[in-house]
Coordinates of C-alpha atoms in Angstrom, one line a residue:
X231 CA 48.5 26.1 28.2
X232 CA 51.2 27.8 29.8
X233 CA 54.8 26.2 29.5
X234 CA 57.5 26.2 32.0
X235 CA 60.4 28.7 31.2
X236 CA 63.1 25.8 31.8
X237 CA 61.3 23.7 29.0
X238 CA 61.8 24.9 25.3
X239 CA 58.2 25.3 23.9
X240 CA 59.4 24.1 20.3
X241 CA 60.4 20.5 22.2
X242 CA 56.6 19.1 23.0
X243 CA 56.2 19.9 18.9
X244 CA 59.4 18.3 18.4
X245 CA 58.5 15.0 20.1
X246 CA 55.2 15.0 17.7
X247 CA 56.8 14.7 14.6
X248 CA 57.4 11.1 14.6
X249 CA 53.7 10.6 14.5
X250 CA 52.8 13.1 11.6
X251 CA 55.3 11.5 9.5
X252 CA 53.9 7.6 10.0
X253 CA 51.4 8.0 6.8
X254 CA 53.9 8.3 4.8
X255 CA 56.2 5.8 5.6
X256 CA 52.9 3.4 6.4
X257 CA 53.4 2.2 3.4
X258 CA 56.7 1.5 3.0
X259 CA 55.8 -2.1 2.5
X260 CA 52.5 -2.6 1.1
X261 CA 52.3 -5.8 -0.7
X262 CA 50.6 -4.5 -4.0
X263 CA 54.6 -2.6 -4.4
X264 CA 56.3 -5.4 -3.1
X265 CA 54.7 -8.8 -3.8
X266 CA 56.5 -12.1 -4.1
X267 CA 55.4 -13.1 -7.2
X268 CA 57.0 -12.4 -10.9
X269 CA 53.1 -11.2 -12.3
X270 CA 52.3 -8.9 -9.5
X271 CA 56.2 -7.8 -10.0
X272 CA 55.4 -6.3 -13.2
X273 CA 51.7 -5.7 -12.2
X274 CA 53.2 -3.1 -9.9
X275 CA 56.1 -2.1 -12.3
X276 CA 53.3 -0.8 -14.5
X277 CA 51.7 1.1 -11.7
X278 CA 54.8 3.1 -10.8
X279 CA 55.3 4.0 -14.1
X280 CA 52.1 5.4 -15.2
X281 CA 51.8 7.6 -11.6
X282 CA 55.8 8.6 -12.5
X283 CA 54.5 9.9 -15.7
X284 CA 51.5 11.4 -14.8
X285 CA 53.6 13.2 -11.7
X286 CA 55.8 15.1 -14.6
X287 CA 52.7 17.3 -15.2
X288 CA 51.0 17.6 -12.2
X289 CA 54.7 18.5 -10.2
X290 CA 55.0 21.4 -12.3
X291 CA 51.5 22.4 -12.1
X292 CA 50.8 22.4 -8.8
X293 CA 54.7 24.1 -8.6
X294 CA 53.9 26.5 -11.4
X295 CA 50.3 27.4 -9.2
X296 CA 52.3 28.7 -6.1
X297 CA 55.0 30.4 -8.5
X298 CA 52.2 32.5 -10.3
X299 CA 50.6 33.2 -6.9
X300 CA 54.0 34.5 -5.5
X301 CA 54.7 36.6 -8.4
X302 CA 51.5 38.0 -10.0
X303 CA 50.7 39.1 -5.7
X304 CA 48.9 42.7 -5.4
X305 CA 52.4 43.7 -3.4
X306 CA 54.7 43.3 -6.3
X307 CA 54.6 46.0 -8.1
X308 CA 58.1 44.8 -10.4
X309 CA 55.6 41.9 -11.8
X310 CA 54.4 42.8 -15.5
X311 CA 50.9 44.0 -16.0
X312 CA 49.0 43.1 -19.1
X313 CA 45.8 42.8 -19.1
X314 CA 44.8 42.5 -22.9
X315 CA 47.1 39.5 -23.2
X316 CA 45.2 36.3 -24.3
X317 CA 47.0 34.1 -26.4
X318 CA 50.9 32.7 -26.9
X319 CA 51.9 30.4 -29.8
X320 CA 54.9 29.8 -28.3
X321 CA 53.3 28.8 -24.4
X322 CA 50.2 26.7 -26.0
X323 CA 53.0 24.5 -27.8
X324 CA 54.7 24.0 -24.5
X325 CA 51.4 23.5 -22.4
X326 CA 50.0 20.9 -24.7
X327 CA 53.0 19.1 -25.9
X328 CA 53.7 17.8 -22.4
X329 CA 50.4 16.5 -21.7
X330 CA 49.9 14.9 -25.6
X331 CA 53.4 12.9 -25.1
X332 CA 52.8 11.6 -21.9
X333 CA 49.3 10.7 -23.4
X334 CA 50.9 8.9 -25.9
X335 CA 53.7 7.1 -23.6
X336 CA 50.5 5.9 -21.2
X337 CA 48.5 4.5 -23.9
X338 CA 51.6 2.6 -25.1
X339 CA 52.3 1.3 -21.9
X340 CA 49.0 0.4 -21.5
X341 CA 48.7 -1.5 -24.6
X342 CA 52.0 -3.6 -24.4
X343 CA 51.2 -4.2 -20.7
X344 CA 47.6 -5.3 -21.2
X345 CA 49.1 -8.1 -23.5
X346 CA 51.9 -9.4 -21.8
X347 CA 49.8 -9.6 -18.1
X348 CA 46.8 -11.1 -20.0
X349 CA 45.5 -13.6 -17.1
X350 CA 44.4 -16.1 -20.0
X351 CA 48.1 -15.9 -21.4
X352 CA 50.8 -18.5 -19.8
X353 CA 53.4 -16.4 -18.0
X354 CA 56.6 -15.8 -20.3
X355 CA 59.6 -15.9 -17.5
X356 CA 59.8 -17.4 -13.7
X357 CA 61.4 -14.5 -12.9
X358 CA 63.3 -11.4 -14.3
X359 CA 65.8 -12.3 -16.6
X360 CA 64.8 -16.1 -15.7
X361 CA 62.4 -17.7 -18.3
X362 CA 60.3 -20.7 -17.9
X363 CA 62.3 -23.8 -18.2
X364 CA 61.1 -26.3 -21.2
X365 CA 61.0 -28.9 -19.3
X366 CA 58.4 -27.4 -16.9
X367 CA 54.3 -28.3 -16.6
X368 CA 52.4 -25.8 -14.6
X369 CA 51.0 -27.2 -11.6
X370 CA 46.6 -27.0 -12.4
X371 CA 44.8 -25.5 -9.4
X372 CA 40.8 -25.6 -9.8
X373 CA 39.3 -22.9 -8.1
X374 CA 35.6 -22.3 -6.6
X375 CA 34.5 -19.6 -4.9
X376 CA 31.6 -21.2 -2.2
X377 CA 29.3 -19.1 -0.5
X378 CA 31.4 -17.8 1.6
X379 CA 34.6 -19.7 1.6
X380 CA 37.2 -21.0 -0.8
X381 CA 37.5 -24.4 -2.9
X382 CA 41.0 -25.2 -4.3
X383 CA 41.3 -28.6 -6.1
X384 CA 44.6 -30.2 -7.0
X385 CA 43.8 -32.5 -10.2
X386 CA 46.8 -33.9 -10.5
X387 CA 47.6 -34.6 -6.9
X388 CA 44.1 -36.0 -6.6
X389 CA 43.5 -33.6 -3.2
X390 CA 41.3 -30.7 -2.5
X391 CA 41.7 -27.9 0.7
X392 CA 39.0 -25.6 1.7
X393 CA 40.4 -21.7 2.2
X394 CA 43.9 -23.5 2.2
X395 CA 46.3 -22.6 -0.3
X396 CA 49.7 -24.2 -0.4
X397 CA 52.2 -23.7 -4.3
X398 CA 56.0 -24.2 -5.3
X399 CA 58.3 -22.2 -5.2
X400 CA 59.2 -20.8 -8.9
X401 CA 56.7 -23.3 -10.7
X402 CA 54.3 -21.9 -13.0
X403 CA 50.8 -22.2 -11.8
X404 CA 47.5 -22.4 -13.8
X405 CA 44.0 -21.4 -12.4
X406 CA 41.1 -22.8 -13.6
X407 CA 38.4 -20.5 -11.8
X408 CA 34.1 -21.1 -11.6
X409 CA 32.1 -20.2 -9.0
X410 CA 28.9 -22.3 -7.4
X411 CA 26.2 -19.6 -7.3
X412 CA 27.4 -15.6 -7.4
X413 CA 30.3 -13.7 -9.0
X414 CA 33.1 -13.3 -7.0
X415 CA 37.1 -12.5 -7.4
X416 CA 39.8 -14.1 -6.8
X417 CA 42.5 -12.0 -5.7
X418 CA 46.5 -12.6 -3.9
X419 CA 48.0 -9.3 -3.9
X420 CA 51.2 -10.8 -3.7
X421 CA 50.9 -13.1 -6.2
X422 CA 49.1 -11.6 -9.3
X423 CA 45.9 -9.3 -10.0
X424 CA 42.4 -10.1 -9.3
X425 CA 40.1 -12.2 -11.0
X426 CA 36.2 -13.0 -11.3
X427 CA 34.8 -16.3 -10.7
X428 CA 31.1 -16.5 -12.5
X429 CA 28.6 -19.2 -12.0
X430 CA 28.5 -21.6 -14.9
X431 CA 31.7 -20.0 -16.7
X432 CA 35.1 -20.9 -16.4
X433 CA 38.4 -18.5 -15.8
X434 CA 41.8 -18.1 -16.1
X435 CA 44.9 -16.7 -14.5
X436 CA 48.0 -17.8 -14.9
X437 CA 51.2 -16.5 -12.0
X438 CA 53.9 -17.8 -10.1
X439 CA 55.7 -17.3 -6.4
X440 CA 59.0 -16.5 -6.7
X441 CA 59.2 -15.9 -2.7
X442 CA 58.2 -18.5 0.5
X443 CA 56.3 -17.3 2.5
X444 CA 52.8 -17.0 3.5
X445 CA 50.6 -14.1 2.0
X446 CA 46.7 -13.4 2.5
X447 CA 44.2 -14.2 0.1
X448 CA 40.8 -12.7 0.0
X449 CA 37.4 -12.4 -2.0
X450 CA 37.3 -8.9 -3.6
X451 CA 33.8 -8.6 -4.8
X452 CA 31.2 -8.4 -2.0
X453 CA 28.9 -12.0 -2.3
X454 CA 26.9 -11.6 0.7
X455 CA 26.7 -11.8 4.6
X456 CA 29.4 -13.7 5.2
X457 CA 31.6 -11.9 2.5
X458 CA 34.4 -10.9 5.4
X459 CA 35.4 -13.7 6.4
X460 CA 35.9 -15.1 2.7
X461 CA 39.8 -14.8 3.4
X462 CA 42.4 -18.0 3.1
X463 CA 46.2 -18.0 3.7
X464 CA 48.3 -18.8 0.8
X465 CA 51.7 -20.3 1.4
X466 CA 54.8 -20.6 -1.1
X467 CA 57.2 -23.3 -0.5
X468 CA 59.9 -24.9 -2.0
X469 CA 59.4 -28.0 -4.1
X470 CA 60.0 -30.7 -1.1
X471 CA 57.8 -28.8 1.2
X472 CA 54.8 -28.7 -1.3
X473 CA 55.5 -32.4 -1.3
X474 CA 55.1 -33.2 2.4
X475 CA 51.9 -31.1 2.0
X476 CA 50.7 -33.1 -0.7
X477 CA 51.4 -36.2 1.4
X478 CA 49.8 -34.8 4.6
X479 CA 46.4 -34.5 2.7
X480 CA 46.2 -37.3 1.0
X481 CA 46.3 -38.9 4.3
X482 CA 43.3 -37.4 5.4
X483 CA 40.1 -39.6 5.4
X484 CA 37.6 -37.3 3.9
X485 CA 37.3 -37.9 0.5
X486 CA 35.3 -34.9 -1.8
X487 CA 32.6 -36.4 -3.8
X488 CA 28.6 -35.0 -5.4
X489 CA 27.6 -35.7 -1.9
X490 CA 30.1 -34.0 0.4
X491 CA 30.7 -31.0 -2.3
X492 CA 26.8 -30.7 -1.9
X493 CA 26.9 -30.0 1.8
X494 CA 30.3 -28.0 1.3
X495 CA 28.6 -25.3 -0.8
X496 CA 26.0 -24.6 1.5
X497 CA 26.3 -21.2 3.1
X498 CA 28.4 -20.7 5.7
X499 CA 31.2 -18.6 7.5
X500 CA 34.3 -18.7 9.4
X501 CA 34.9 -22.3 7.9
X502 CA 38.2 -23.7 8.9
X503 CA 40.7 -24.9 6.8
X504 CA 40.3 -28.6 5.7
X505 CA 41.9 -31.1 3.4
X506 CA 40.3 -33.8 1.3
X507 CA 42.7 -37.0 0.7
X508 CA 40.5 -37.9 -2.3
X509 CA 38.4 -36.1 -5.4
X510 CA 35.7 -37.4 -7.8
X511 CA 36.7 -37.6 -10.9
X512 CA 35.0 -34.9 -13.3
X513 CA 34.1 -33.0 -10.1
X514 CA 35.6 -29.8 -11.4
X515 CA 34.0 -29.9 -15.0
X516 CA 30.3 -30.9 -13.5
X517 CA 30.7 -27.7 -10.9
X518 CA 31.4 -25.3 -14.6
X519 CA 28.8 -27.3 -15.9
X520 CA 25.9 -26.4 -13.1
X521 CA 25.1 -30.4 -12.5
X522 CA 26.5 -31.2 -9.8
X523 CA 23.4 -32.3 -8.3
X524 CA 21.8 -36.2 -9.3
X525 CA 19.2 -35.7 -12.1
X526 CA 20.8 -32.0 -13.2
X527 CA 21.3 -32.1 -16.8
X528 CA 24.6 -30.3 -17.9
X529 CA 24.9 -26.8 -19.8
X530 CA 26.2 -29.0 -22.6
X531 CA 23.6 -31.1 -23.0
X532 CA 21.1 -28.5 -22.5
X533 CA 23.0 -26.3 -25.2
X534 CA 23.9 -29.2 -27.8
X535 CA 21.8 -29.5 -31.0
X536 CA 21.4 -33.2 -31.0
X537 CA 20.1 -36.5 -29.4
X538 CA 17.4 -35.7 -27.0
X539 CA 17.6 -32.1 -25.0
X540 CA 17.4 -33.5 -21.3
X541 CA 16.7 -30.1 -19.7
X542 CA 13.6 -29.5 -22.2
X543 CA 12.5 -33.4 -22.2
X544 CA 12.3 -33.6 -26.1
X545 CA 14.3 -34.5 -29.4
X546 CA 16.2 -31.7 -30.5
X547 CA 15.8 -30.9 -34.4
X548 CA 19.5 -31.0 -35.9
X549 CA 18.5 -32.7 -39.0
X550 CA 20.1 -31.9 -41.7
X551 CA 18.2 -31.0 -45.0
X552 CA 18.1 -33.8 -47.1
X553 CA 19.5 -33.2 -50.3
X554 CA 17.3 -31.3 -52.9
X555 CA 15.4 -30.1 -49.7
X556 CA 17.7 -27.0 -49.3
X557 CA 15.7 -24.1 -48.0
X558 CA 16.0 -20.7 -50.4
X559 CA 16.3 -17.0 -49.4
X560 CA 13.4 -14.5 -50.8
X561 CA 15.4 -13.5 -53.2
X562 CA 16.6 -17.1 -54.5
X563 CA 12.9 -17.7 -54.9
X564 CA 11.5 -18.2 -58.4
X565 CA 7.6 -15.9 -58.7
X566 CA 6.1 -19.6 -58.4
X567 CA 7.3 -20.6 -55.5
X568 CA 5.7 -18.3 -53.5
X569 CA 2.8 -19.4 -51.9
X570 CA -0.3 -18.3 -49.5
X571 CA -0.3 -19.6 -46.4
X572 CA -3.9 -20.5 -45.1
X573 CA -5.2 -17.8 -43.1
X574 CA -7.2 -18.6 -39.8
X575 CA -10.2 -17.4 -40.5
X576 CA -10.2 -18.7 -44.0
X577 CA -11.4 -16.0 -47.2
X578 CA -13.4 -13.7 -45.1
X579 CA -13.4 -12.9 -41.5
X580 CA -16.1 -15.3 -39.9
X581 CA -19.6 -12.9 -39.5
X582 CA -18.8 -10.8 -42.1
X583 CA -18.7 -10.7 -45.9
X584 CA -17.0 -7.1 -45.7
X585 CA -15.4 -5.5 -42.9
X586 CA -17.9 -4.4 -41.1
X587 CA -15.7 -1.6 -39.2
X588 CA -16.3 0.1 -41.9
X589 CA -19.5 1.1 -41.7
X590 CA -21.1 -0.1 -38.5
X591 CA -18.3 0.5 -35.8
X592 CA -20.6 -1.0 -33.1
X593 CA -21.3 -4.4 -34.6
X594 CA -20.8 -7.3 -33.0
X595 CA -19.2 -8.9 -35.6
X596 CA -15.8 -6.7 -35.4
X597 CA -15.3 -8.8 -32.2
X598 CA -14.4 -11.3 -33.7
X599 CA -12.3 -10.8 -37.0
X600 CA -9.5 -13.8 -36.8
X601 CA -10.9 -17.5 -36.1
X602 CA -12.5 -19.8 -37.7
X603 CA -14.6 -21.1 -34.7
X604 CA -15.6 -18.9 -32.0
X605 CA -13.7 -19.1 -29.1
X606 CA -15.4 -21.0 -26.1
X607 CA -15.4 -18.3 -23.4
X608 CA -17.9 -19.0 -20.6
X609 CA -20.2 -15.9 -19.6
X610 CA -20.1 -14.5 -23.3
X611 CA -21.9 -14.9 -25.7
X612 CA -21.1 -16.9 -29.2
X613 CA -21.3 -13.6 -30.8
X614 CA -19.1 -11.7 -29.1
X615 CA -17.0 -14.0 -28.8
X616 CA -12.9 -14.0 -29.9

């Protein structure tokens, strides 16, 4: 390509720079570095941190690489020439020092942050330098993951939305989490980190929104077919518009009971959102539970040692030993109180006063060396039989 004279050929470079540098400033304003909520806040606090310290040894390495290549060059004749070097006191110290106290900074950081953002723990503040007010319940959100959409009940407003979202403003919030057949993860980038939803097993994460707004929601662990589409908007408000949401469902007709929950987590994608204006009572705990369904006996009761066991249709033994019936260890056991138990074929293997293995390895009678009574196997005969 062969440029005019009157046109400069640095200028058609010029006018590309713009787009080499949009990568970087792409992400300027990712929500995982600037997220609304206090959790995520520190969530992402942590993150800078540990790549700040890890980027005081890799700078200088990947600086110190192009410096050594510069210097130590075949041209430059000025640079000192050893070739029997091989070891420093002095450099090892400085090369190993660096990497052990950033080590040790990392796992500290590590530790103290693991702690403080545990999910299962209640959140400590509302905000920096703004702690949770005494007075102040944290609004209970039970969370399903459906194959493939969202289930978010409100116990305590008595609603339930599907892939719908809505919180306060600066109001602690506390996730119950189960899921209604695979694993899955819950995750708002802007709100707090990820966490799994398991079938029959309930979770916890506790967060706040400290911004209004709305933010995206999403599933983060692949479920299936209709996993992309397993998204849900997630709106802050202040307290008086989370009211008038409040309201707005519970004036919605549907109400979500065992038999509506039990076409709602059938399979299915692009579901819209939708509002429920009324819940079952115990809908939640039944969904953890796996019995959701008429006639489904619970975990618990499959689990507990007493009554009668409905999943296996028989009294469970949780009797206690009677007193003086205590059961003893081997080694508790006096020399009398051991006993034989019967064996099955009585004082001698049926068919033979010796083992007959012994000496005739053919004989019929090693076939059957355990029973009593012959075993009643058509198309053998009785003594072969066993």
């Amino acid at each position: 390509m062969i440029l005019p004279r009157s046109i400069p050929w640095h200028r058609p470079l010029r006018s590309l720079l713009p787009l080499a540098a949009l990568p970087l400033v792409g992400g300027c304003n990712m929500v995982v570095l600037n997220p609304a909520g206090d959790v995520a806040r520190q969530q992402a606090d942590v993150l800078m941190i540990s790549v700040g310290l890890m980027l005081l040894i890799i700078i200088p390495v990947m600086a110190l690489t192009v410096w050594f290549a510069w210097k130590y060059r075949a041209t430059n004749e000025k640079a000192t020439y050893k070739p029997d070097w091989d070891h420093s006191t002095g450099l090892e110290l400085i090369i190993w020092s660096g990497p052990l106290l950033i080590v040790i900074a990392l796992g500290a950081l590590t530790w103290i942050s693991t702690h403080l953002l545990d999910p299962y723990r209640p959140i400590g503040q509302i905000s920096a330098g703004k702690p949770v007010p005494e007075d102040q319940q944290p609004l209970e959100i039970q969370v399903v993951s459906l194959d493939w959409k969202w289930l978010f009940i409100y116990p305590e407003q008595g609603i339930a939305t599907v892939n719908r979202l809505v919180l306060p403003v600066d109001r602690q919030v506390r996730f119950r989490l189960s899921s209604s057949s695979v694993m899955n993860t819950f995750y708002v980038p802007a709100m707090a980190g990820m966490i799994y939803t398991m079938p029959g097993m309930e979770t916890k994460l506790h967060a706040v929104m400290n911004k209004a707004g709305t933010y995206d929601g999403m599933s983060a662990h692949y479920s299936g077919a209709g996993f992309s589409y397993m998204n849900f908007k997630t709106t802050s408000t202040d307290q008086a518009g989370f009211d008038r949401f409040v309201a707005g469902v519970k004036a919605m007709p549907n109400r979500l009971d065992t038999g509506r929950y039990l076409v709602l987590e059938r399979p299915s994608e692009k579901v819209a959102p939708m509002g429920f204006g009324g819940v079952e009572q115990g809908l939640f705990t039944r969904i953890v539970q796996m019995c959701v369904k008429p006639g489904t006996p619970c975990m618990t009761e499959s689990m507990q040692h007493g009554g009668h066991d409905g999943a296996l249709g028989g009294p469970t033994n949780n009797r206690l030993p009677p007193q003086g019936e205590d059961t003893k260890g081997a080694l508790e056991k006096a020399p009398s109180d051991y006993g034989v138990s019967p064996h099955s074929s009585g004082d001698a293997p049926e068919g033979s006063k010796a083992a007959p293995g012994s000496n005739k390895p053919g004989s019929a009678n090693n076939r059957n060396m355990t029973r009593i009574a012959p075993l009643a196997i058509p198309g053998r005969r009785a003594s072969a039989q066993g």
